[in-house]
Short mmCIF file of C-alpha atoms in Angstrom, two decimals:
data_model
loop_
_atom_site.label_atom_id
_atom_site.label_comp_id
_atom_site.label_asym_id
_atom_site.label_seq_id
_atom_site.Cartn_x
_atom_site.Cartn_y
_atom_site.Cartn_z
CA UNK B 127 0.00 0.00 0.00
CA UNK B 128 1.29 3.21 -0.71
CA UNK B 129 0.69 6.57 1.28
CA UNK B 130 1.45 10.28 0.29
CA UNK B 131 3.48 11.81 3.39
CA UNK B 132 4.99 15.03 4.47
CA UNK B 133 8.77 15.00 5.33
CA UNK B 134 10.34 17.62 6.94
CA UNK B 135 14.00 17.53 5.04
CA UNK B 136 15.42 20.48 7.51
CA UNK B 137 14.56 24.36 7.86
CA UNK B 138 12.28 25.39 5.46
CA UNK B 139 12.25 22.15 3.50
CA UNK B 140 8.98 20.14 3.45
CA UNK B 141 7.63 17.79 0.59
CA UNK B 142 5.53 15.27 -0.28
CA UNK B 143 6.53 11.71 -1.23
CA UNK B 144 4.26 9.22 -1.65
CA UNK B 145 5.82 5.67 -0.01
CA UNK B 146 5.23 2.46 0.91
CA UNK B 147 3.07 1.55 4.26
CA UNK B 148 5.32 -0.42 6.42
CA UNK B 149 4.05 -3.83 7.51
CA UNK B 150 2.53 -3.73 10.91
CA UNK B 151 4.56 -5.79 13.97
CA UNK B 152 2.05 -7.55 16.08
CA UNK B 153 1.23 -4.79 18.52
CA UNK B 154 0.79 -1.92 15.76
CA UNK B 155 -2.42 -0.47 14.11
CA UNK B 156 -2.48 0.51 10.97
CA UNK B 157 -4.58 4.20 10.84
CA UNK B 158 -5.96 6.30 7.74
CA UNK B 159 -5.32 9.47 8.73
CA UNK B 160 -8.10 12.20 8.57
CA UNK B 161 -7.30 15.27 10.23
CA UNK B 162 -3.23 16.65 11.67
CA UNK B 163 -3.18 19.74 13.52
CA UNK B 164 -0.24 21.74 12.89
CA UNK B 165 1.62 22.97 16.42
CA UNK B 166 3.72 25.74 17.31
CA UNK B 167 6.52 23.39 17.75
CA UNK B 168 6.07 22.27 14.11
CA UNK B 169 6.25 25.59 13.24
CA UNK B 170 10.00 26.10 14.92
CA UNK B 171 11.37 23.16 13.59
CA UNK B 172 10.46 24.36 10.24
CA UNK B 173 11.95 26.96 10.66
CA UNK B 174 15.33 26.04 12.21
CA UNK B 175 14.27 27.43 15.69
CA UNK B 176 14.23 24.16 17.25
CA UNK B 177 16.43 20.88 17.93
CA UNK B 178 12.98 18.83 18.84
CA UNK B 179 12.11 18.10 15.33
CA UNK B 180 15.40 15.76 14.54
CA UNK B 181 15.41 16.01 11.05
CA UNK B 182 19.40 15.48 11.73
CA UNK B 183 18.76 11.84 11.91
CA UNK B 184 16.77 11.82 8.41
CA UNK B 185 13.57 13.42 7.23
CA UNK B 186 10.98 13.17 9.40
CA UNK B 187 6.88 13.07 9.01
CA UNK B 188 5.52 15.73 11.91
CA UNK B 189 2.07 15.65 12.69
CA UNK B 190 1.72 14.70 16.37
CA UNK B 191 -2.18 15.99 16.52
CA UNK B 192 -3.78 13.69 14.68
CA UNK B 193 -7.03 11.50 14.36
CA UNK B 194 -8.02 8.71 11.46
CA UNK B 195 -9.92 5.49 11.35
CA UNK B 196 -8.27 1.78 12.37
CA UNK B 197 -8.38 -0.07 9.26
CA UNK B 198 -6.36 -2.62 10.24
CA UNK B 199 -4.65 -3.95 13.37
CA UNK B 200 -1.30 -6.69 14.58
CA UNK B 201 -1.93 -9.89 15.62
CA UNK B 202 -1.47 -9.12 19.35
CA UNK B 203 -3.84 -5.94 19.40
CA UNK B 204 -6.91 -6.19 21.76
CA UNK B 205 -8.02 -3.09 22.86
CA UNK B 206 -8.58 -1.46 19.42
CA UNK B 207 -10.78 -2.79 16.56
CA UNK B 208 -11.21 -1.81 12.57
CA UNK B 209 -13.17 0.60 12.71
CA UNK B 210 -12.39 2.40 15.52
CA UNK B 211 -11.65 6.35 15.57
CA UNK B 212 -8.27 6.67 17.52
CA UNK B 213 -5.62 9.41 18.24
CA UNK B 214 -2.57 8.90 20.03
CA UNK B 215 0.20 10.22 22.08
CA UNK B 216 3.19 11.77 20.82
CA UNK B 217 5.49 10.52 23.67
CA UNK B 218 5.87 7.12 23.10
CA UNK B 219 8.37 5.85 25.93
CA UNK B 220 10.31 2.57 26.39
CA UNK B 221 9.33 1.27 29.62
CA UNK B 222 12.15 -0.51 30.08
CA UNK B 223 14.62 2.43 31.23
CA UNK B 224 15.06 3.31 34.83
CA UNK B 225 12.83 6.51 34.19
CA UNK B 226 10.25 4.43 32.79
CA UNK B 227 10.20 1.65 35.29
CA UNK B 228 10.36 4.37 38.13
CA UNK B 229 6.72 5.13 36.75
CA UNK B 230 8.25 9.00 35.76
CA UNK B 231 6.87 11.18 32.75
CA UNK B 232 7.21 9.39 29.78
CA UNK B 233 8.45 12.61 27.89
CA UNK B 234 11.53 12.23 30.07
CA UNK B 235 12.04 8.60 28.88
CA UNK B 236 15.60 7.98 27.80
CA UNK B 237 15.10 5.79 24.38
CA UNK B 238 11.75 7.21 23.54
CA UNK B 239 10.44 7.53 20.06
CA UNK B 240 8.29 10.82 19.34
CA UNK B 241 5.41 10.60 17.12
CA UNK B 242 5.81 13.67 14.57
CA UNK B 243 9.42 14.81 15.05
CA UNK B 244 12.15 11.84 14.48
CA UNK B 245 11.91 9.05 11.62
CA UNK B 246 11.37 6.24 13.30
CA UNK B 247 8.07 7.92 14.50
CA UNK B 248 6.17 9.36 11.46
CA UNK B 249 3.40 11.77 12.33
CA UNK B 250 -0.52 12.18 11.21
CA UNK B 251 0.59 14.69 8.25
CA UNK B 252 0.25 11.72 5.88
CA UNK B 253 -2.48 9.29 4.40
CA UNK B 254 -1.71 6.53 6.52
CA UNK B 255 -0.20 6.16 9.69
CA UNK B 256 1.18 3.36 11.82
CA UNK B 257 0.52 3.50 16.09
CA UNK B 258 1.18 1.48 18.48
CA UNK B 259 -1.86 -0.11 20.19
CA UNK B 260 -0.37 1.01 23.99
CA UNK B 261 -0.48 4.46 22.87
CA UNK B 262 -3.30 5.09 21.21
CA UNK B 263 -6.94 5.89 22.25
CA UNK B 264 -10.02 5.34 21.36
CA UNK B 265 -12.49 8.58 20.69
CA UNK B 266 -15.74 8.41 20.40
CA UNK B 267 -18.13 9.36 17.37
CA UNK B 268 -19.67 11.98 18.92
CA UNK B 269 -16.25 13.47 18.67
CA UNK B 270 -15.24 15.14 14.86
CA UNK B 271 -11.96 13.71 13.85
CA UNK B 272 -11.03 17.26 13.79
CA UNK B 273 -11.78 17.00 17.75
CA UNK B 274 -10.19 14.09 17.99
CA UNK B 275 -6.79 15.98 16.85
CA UNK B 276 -7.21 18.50 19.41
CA UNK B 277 -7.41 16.04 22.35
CA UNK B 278 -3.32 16.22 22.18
CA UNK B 279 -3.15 19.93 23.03
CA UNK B 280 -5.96 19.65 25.21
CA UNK B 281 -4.11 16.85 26.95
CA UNK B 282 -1.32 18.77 27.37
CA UNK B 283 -3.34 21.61 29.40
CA UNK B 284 -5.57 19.04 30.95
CA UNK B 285 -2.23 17.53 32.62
CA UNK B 286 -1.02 20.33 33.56
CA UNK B 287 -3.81 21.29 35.62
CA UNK B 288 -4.72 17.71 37.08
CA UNK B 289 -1.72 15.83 36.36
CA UNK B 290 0.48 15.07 39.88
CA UNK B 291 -1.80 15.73 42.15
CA UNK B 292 -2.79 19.02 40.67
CA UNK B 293 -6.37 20.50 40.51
CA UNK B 294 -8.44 23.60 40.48
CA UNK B 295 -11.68 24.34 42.19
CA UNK B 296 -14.56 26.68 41.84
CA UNK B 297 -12.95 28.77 44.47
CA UNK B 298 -9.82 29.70 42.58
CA UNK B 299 -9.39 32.98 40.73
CA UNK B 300 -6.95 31.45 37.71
CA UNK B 301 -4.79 33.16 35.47
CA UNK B 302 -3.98 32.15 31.92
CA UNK B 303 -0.60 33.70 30.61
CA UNK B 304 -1.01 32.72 26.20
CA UNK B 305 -4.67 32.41 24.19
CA UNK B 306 -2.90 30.04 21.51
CA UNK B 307 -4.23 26.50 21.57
CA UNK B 308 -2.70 25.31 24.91
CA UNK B 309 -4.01 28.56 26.72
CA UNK B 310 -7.72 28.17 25.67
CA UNK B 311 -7.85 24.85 26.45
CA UNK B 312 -6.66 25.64 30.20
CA UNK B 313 -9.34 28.46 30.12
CA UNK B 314 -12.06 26.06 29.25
CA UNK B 315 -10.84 23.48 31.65
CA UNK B 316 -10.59 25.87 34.53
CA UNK B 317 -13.41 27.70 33.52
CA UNK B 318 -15.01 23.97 33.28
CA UNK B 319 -14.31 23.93 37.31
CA UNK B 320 -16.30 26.79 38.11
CA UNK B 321 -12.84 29.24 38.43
CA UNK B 322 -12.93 32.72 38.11
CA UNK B 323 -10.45 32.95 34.47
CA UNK B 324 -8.22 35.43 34.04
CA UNK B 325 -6.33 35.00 30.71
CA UNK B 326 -3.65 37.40 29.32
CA UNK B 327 -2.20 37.98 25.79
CA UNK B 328 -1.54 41.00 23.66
CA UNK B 329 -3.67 40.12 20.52
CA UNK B 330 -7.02 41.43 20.02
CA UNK B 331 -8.44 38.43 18.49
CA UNK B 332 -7.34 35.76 20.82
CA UNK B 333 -8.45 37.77 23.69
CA UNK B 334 -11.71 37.73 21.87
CA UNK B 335 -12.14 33.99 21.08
CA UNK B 336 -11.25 33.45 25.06
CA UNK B 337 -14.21 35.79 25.79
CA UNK B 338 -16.52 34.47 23.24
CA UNK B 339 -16.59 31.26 23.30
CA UNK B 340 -14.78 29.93 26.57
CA UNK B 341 -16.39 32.43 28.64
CA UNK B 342 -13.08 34.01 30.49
CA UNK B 343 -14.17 36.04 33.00
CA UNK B 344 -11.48 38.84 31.91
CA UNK B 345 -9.13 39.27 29.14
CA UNK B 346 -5.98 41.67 29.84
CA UNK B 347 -4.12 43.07 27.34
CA UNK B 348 -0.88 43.17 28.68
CA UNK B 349 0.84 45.90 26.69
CA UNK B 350 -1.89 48.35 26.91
CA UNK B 351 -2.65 47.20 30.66
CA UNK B 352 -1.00 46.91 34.07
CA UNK B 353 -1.82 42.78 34.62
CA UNK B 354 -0.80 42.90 38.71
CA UNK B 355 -3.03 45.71 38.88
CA UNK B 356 -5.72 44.53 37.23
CA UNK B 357 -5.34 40.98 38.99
CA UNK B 358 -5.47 42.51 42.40
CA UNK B 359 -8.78 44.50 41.13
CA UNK B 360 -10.06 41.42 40.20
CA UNK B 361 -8.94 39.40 43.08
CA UNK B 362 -9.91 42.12 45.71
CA UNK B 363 -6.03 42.50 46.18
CA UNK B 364 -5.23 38.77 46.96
CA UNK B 365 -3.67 37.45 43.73
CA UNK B 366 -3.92 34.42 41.62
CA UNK B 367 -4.49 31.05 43.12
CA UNK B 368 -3.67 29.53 39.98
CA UNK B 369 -1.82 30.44 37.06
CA UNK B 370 -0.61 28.55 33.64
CA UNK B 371 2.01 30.04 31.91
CA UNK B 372 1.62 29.00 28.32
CA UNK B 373 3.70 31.36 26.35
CA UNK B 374 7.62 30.68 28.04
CA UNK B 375 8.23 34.47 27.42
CA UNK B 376 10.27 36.49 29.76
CA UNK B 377 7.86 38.77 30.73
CA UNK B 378 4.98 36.65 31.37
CA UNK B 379 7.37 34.13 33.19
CA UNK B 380 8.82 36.98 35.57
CA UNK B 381 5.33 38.24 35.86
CA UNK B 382 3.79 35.05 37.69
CA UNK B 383 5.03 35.22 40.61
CA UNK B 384 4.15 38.96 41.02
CA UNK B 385 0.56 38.01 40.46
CA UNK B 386 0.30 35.30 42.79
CA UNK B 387 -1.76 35.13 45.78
CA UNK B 388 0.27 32.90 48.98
CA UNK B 389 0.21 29.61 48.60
CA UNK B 390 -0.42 30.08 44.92
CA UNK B 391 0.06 26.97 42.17
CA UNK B 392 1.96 27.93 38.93
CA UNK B 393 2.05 25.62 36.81
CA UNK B 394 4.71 26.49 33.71
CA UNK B 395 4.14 24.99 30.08
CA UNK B 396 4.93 27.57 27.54
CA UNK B 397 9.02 26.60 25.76
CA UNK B 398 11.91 28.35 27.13
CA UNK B 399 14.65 26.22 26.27
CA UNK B 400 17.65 27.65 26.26
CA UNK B 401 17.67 31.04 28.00
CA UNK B 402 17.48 32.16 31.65
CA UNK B 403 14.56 34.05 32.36
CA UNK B 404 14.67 37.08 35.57
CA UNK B 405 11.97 36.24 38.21
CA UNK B 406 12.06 37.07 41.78
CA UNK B 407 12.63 33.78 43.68
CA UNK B 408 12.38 35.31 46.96
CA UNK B 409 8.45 36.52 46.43
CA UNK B 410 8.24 32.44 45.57
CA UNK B 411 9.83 32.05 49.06
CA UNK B 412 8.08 34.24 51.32
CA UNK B 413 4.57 33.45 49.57
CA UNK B 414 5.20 30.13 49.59
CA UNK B 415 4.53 29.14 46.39
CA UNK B 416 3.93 26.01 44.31
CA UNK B 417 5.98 26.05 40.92
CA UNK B 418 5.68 23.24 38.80
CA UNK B 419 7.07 22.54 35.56
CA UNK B 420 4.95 20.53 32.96
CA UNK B 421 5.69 18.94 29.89
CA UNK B 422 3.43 16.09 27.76
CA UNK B 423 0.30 14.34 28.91
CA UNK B 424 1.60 11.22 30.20
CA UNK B 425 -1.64 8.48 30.51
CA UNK B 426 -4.33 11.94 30.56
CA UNK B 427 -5.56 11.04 27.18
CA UNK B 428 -8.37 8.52 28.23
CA UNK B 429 -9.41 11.35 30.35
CA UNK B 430 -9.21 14.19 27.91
CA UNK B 431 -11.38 12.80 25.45
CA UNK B 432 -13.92 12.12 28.34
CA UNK B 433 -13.58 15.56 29.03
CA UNK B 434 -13.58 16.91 26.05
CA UNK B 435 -16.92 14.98 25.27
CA UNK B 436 -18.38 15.70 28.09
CA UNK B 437 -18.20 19.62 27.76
CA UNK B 438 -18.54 19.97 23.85
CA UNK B 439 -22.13 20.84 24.29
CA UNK B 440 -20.78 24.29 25.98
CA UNK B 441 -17.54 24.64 24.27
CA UNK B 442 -17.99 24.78 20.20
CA UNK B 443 -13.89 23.36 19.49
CA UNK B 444 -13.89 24.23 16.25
CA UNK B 445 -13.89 27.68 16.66
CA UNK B 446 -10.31 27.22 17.72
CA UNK B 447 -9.46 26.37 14.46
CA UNK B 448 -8.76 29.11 11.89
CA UNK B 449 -7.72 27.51 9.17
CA UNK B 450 -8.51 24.08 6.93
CA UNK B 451 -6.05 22.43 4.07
CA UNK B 452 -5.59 19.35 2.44
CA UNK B 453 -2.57 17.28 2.68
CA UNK B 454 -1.69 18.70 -0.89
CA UNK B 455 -1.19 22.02 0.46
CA UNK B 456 0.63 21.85 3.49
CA UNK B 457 3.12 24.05 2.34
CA UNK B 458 0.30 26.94 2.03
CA UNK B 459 -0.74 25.48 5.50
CA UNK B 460 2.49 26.15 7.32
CA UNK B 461 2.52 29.73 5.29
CA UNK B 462 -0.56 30.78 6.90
CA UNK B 463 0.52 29.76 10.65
CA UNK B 464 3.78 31.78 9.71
CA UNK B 465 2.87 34.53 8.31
CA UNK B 466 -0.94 35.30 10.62
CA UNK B 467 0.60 33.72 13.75
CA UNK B 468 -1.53 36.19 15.44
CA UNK B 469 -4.97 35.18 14.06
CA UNK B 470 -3.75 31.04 13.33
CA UNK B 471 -4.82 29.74 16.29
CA UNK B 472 -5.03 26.05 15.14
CA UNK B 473 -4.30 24.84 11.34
CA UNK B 474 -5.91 21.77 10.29
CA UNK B 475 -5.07 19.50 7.72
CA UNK B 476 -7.74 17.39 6.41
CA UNK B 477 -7.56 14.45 4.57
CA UNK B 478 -11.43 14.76 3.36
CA UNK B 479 -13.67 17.52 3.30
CA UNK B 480 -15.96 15.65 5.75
CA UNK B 481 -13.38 15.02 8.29
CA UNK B 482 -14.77 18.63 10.40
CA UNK B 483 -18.08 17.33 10.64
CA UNK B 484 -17.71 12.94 10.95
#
């Protein structure tokens, strides 16, 4: 069988090649791909900005947001069927290293493979695709397949929040640092609590889509506003209980512990590899806070997509996506989350023109 893939050759390099469908080992599915979101991070390795996407090693498929049909499965596969809608995760550990076996993050495990950025792990931006059964999940059909390829960055927030003991309750007042994918999705799962949501970021539009359709109970425009001011208005001059930092920008970084109330949780997602960022450790200190770094959605996905089915009937997900393109123009696809960052929230590519609606 062959399949027509993306490859990501090195910075500013992608093509399509159509190839042959490897034959599947006993515990692999074999998935027909229907809709690959395109992620910041796919973005930077595009264009040079970042060592994930190991393109060093060989070209490389991305696509780790992704959703398709089982059409066929390995001889050892039981908890998936033909038939079945699936997305998986993009971590896809060892367990057989000592981080592993310690039960530890699977995004930290030493001989992983990632789905989307090395070629021994092709992504979803291809016709086919080939998972393995332990990491991939079953969605439901009330969920679009576009849905189903947002359960990764959903994941990813919903982890954050919930993941090691973590939470958030209708009593916190939250705070949001980023409205790109990862932001809204901690919005709407905060905001899914009963919070009080706070979210911050400089762009009109996002700020909108936050206020329209999640519901945020204030959007701050942080170059045109004084956030710790308008947090302690908002807060009746206590602070944040909880804040996500989605954007890994200096300012916003610095800027949590300012806003935090004592005893605060701050929970730290956004990429900031590679630099040292200012904050003042001491207001960490004597508030006492909780900082927590967060990376991946290790084992959150069964609970995502409950999640994420349970509260579709208030949260309409497809408004997070701003753009739709087939597989044939993924180079005009990764143009448009280039060159209208500010307005791309989510890019989808779609291998049908159903795949929105199924």
């Amino acid at each position: 069988m062959k399949s027509l893939d993306a490859f990501m050759y090195g910075p500013k390099d992608l093509r399509l090649e159509t190839v042959e469908v490897p034959e599947l080992k006993p515990t692999q599915i074999l998935v027909k791909v229907r809709a690959s979101g395109i992620c910041g991070s796919d973005v930077h390795c595009y264009l040079g900005e970042s060592a994930e996407g190991r393109y060093d090693l060989g070209p490389y498929t991305p696509g780790h947001e992704w959703c398709g049909d089982v059409i066929a499965i390995g001889s050892d596969v039981i908890s998936l069927k033909v038939g079945d809608r699936v997305t998986g995760e993009c971590a896809n550990s060892c367990n057989r290293c000592d981080i592993c076996k310690e039960g530890i993050n699977n995004s930290y495990c030493t001989n992983w493979n990632e789905v989307g950025f090395m070629p021994t792990a092709p992504g979803g931006m291809g016709q086919y695709l080939v998972g393995e059964e332990q990491f991939c999940y079953k969605v439901p059909n009330t969920m679009s397949y576009v849905e189903g390829a947002l359960v990764e960055p959903c994941s990813v927030a919903y982890y954050s929040i919930y993941g090691r003991d973590g939470f958030v309750a209708r009593t916190d007042d939250c705070v949001i640092f980023g409205a790109g994918p990862i932001g809204l999705f901690a919005a709407t799962i905060c905001k899914a609590a009963g919070a009080k949501v706070m979210i911050v970021d400089p762009v009109e539009f996002r700020r909108n889509l936050a206020l329209e359709v999640i519901g945020v109970d204030r959007a701050i425009d942080p170059f045109n506003e004084d956030v710790e001011k308008v947090v302690m208005e908002e807060t009746e001059g206590q602070g944040a209980s909880f804040i996500v930092e989605c954007t890994g920008t200096d300012a916003c970084v610095g800027m949590t512990v300012d806003i935090a109330k004592p005893h605060a949780r701050i929970r730290f997602i956004g990429h900031s590899i590679g630099r040292r960022i200012p904050i003042e450790i001491g207001k960490a200190i004597w508030k006492g806070l909780n900082l927590q770094g967060s990376a991946g959605q290790p084992w959150f996905f069964t609970k995502t997509i409950k999640f994420m089915n349970r509260v579709k009937k208030d949260i309409d997900y497809s408004k997070f996506v701003t753009g739709y393109y087939p597989l044939e123009k993924i180079q005009e696809a990764f143009d448009e989350a280039i060159e209208h960052k500010d307005r791309a929230i989510k890019i989808m590519i779609t291998m049908d023109d159903e795949a929105a609606e199924a």
